[in-house]
C-alpha positions as protocol buffer text, in pm:
chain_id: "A"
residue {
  index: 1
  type: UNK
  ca { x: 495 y: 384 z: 2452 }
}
residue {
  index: 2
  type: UNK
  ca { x: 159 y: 533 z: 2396 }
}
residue {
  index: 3
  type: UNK
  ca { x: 328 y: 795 z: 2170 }
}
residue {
  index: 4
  type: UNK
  ca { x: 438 y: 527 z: 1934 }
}
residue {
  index: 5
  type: UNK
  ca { x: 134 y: 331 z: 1886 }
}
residue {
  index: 6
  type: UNK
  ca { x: 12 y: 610 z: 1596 }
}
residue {
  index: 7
  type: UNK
  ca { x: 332 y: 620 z: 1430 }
}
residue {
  index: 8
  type: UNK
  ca { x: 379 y: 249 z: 1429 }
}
residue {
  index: 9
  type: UNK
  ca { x: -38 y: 204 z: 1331 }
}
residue {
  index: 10
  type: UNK
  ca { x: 3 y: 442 z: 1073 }
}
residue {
  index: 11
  type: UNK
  ca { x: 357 y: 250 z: 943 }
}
residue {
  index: 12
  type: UNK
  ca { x: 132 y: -77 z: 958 }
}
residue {
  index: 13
  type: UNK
  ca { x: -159 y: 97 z: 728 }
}
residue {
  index: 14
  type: UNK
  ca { x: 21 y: 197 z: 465 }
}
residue {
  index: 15
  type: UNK
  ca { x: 266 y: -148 z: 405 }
}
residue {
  index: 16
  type: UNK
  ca { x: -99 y: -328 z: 378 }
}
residue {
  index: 17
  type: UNK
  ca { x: -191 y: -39 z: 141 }
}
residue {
  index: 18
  type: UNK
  ca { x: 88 y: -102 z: -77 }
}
residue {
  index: 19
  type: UNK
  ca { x: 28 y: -464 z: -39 }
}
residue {
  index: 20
  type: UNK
  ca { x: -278 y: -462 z: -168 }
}
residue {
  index: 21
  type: UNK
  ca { x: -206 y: -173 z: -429 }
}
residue {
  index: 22
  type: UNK
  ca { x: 11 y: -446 z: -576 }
}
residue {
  index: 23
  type: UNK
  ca { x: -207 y: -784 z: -521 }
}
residue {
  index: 24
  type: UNK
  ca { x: -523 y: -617 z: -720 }
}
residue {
  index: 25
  type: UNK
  ca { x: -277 y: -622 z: -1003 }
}
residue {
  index: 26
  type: UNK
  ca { x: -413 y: -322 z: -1227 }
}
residue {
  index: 27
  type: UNK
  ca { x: -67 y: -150 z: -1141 }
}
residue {
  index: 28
  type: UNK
  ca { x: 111 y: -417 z: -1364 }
}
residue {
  index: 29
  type: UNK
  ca { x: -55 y: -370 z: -1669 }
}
residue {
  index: 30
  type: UNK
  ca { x: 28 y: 33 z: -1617 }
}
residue {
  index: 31
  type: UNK
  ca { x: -297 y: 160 z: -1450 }
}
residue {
  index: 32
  type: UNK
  ca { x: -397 y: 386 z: -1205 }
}
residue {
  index: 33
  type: UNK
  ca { x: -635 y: 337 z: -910 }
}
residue {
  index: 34
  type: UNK
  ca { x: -816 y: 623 z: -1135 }
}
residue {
  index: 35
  type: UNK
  ca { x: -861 y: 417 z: -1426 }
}
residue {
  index: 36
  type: UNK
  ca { x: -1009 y: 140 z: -1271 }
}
residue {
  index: 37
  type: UNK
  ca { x: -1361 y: 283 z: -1120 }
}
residue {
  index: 38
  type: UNK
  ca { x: -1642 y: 133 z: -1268 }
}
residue {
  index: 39
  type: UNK
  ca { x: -1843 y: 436 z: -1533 }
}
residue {
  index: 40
  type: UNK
  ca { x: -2169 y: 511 z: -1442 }
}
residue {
  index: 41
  type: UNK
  ca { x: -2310 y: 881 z: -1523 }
}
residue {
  index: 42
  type: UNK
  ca { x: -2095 y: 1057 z: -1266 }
}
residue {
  index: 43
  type: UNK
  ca { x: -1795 y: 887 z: -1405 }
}
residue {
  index: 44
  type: UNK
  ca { x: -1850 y: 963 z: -1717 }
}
residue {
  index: 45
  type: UNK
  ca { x: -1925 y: 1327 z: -1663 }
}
residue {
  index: 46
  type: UNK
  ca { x: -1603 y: 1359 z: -1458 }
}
residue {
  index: 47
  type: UNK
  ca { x: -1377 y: 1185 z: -1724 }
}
residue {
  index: 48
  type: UNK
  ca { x: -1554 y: 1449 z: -2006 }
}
residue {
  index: 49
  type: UNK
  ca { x: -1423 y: 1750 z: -1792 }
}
residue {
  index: 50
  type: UNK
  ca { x: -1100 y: 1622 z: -1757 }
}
residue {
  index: 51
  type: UNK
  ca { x: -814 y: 1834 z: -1899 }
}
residue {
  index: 52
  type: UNK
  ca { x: -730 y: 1733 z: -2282 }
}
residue {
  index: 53
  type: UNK
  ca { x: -352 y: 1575 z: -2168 }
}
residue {
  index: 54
  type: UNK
  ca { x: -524 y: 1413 z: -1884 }
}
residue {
  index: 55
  type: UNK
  ca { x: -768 y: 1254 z: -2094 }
}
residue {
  index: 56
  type: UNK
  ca { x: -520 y: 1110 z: -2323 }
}
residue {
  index: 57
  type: UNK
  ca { x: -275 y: 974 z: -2093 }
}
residue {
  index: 58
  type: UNK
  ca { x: -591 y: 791 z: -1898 }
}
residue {
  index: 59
  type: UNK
  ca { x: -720 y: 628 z: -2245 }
}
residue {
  index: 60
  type: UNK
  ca { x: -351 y: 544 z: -2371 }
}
residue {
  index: 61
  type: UNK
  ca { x: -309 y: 334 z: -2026 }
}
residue {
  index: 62
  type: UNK
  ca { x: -675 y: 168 z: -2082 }
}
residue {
  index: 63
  type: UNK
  ca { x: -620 y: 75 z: -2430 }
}
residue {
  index: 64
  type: UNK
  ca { x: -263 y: -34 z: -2328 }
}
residue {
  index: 65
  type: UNK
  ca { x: -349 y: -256 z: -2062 }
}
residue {
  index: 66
  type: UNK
  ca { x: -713 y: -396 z: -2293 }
}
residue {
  index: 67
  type: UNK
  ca { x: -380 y: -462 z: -2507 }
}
residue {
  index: 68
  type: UNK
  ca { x: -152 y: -648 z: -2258 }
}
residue {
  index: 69
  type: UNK
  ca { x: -488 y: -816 z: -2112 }
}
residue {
  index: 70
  type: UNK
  ca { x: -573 y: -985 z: -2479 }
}
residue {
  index: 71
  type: UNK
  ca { x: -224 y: -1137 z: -2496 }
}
residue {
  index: 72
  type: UNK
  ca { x: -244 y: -1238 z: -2193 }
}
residue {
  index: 73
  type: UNK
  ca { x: 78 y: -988 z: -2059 }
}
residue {
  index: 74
  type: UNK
  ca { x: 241 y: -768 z: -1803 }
}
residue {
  index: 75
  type: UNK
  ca { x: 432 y: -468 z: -1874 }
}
residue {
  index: 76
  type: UNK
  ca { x: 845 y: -510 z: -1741 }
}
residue {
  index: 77
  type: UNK
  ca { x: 835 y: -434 z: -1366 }
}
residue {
  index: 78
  type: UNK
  ca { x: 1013 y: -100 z: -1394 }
}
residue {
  index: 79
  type: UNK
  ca { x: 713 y: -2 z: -1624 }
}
residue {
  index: 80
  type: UNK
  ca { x: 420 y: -98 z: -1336 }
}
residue {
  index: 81
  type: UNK
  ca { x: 267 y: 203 z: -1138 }
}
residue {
  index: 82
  type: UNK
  ca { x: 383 y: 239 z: -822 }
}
residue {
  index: 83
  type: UNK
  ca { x: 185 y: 316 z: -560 }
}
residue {
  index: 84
  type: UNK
  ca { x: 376 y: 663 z: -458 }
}
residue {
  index: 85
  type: UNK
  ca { x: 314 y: 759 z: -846 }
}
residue {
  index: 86
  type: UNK
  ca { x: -74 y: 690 z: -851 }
}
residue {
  index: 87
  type: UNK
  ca { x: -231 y: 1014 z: -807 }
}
residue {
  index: 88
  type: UNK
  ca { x: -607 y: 1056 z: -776 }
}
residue {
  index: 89
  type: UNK
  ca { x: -652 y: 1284 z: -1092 }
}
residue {
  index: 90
  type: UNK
  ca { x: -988 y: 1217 z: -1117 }
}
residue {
  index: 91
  type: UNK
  ca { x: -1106 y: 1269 z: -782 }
}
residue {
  index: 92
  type: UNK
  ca { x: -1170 y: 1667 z: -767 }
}
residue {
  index: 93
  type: UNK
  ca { x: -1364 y: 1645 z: -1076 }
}
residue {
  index: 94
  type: UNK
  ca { x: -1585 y: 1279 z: -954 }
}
residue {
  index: 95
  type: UNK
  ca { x: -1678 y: 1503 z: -642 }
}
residue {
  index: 96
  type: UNK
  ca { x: -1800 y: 1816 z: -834 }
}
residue {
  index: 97
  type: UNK
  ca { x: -1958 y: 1619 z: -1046 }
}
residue {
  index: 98
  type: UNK
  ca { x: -2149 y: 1467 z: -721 }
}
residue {
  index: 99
  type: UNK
  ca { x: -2210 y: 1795 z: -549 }
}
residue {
  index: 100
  type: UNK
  ca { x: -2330 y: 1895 z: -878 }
}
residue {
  index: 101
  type: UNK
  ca { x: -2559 y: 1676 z: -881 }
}
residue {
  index: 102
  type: UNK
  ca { x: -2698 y: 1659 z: -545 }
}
residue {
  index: 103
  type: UNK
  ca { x: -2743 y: 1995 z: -544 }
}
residue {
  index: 104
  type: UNK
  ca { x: -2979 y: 1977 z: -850 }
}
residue {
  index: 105
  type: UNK
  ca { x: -3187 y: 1711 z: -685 }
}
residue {
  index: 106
  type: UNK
  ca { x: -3233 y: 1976 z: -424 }
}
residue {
  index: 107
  type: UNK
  ca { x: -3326 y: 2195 z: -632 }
}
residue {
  index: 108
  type: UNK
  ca { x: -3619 y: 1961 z: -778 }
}
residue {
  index: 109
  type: UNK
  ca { x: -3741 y: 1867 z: -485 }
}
residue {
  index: 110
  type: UNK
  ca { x: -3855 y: 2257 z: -385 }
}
């Protein structure tokens, strides 16, 4: 029994993952998780090293779903994201970005 308490935990985790992936609602108007993190400097930086195809598939789903949003719309349900197509494509470069930065901090205080 012991065995199966991981398996069934982990089962557990990711149906409230995809719950939720679903009930914050960004997925229906054809976003990623990606597309939704609030820009500070970091963010910014991350999104301007971004590859060019990249880049213009993230800002053809923002102005898309800024479109959808103003009439007050959601895409057809075979268009939402799902949650085993969201992929974390900015992630790498968000966490360089942060090292990056940290690093020159270090640097300044010596």
């Amino acid at each position: 029994m012991a065995s199966r308490a991981p398996a069934a935990t982990s089962r557990l985790l990711v149906g409230f993952r995809k719950w939720y992936y679903n009930a914050c609602g960004f997925n229906k108007l054809g976003l990623m998780r990606d597309d939704t993190i609030n820009e500070d400097s970091d963010v910014k930086e991350a999104i301007r090293r971004l590859p060019e195809q990249v880049y213009n598939d993230r800002m053809f789903r923002v102005k898309r779903a800024l479109d959808l949003s103003m009439k007050q719309q959601i895409l057809p349900k075979d268009q939402w994201t799902k949650y085993e197509e969201d992929v974390h494509y900015l992630e790498p470069y968000l966490e360089e970005v942060v090292r990056e930065r940290k690093e020159k901090e270090e640097w300044a205080k010596k």
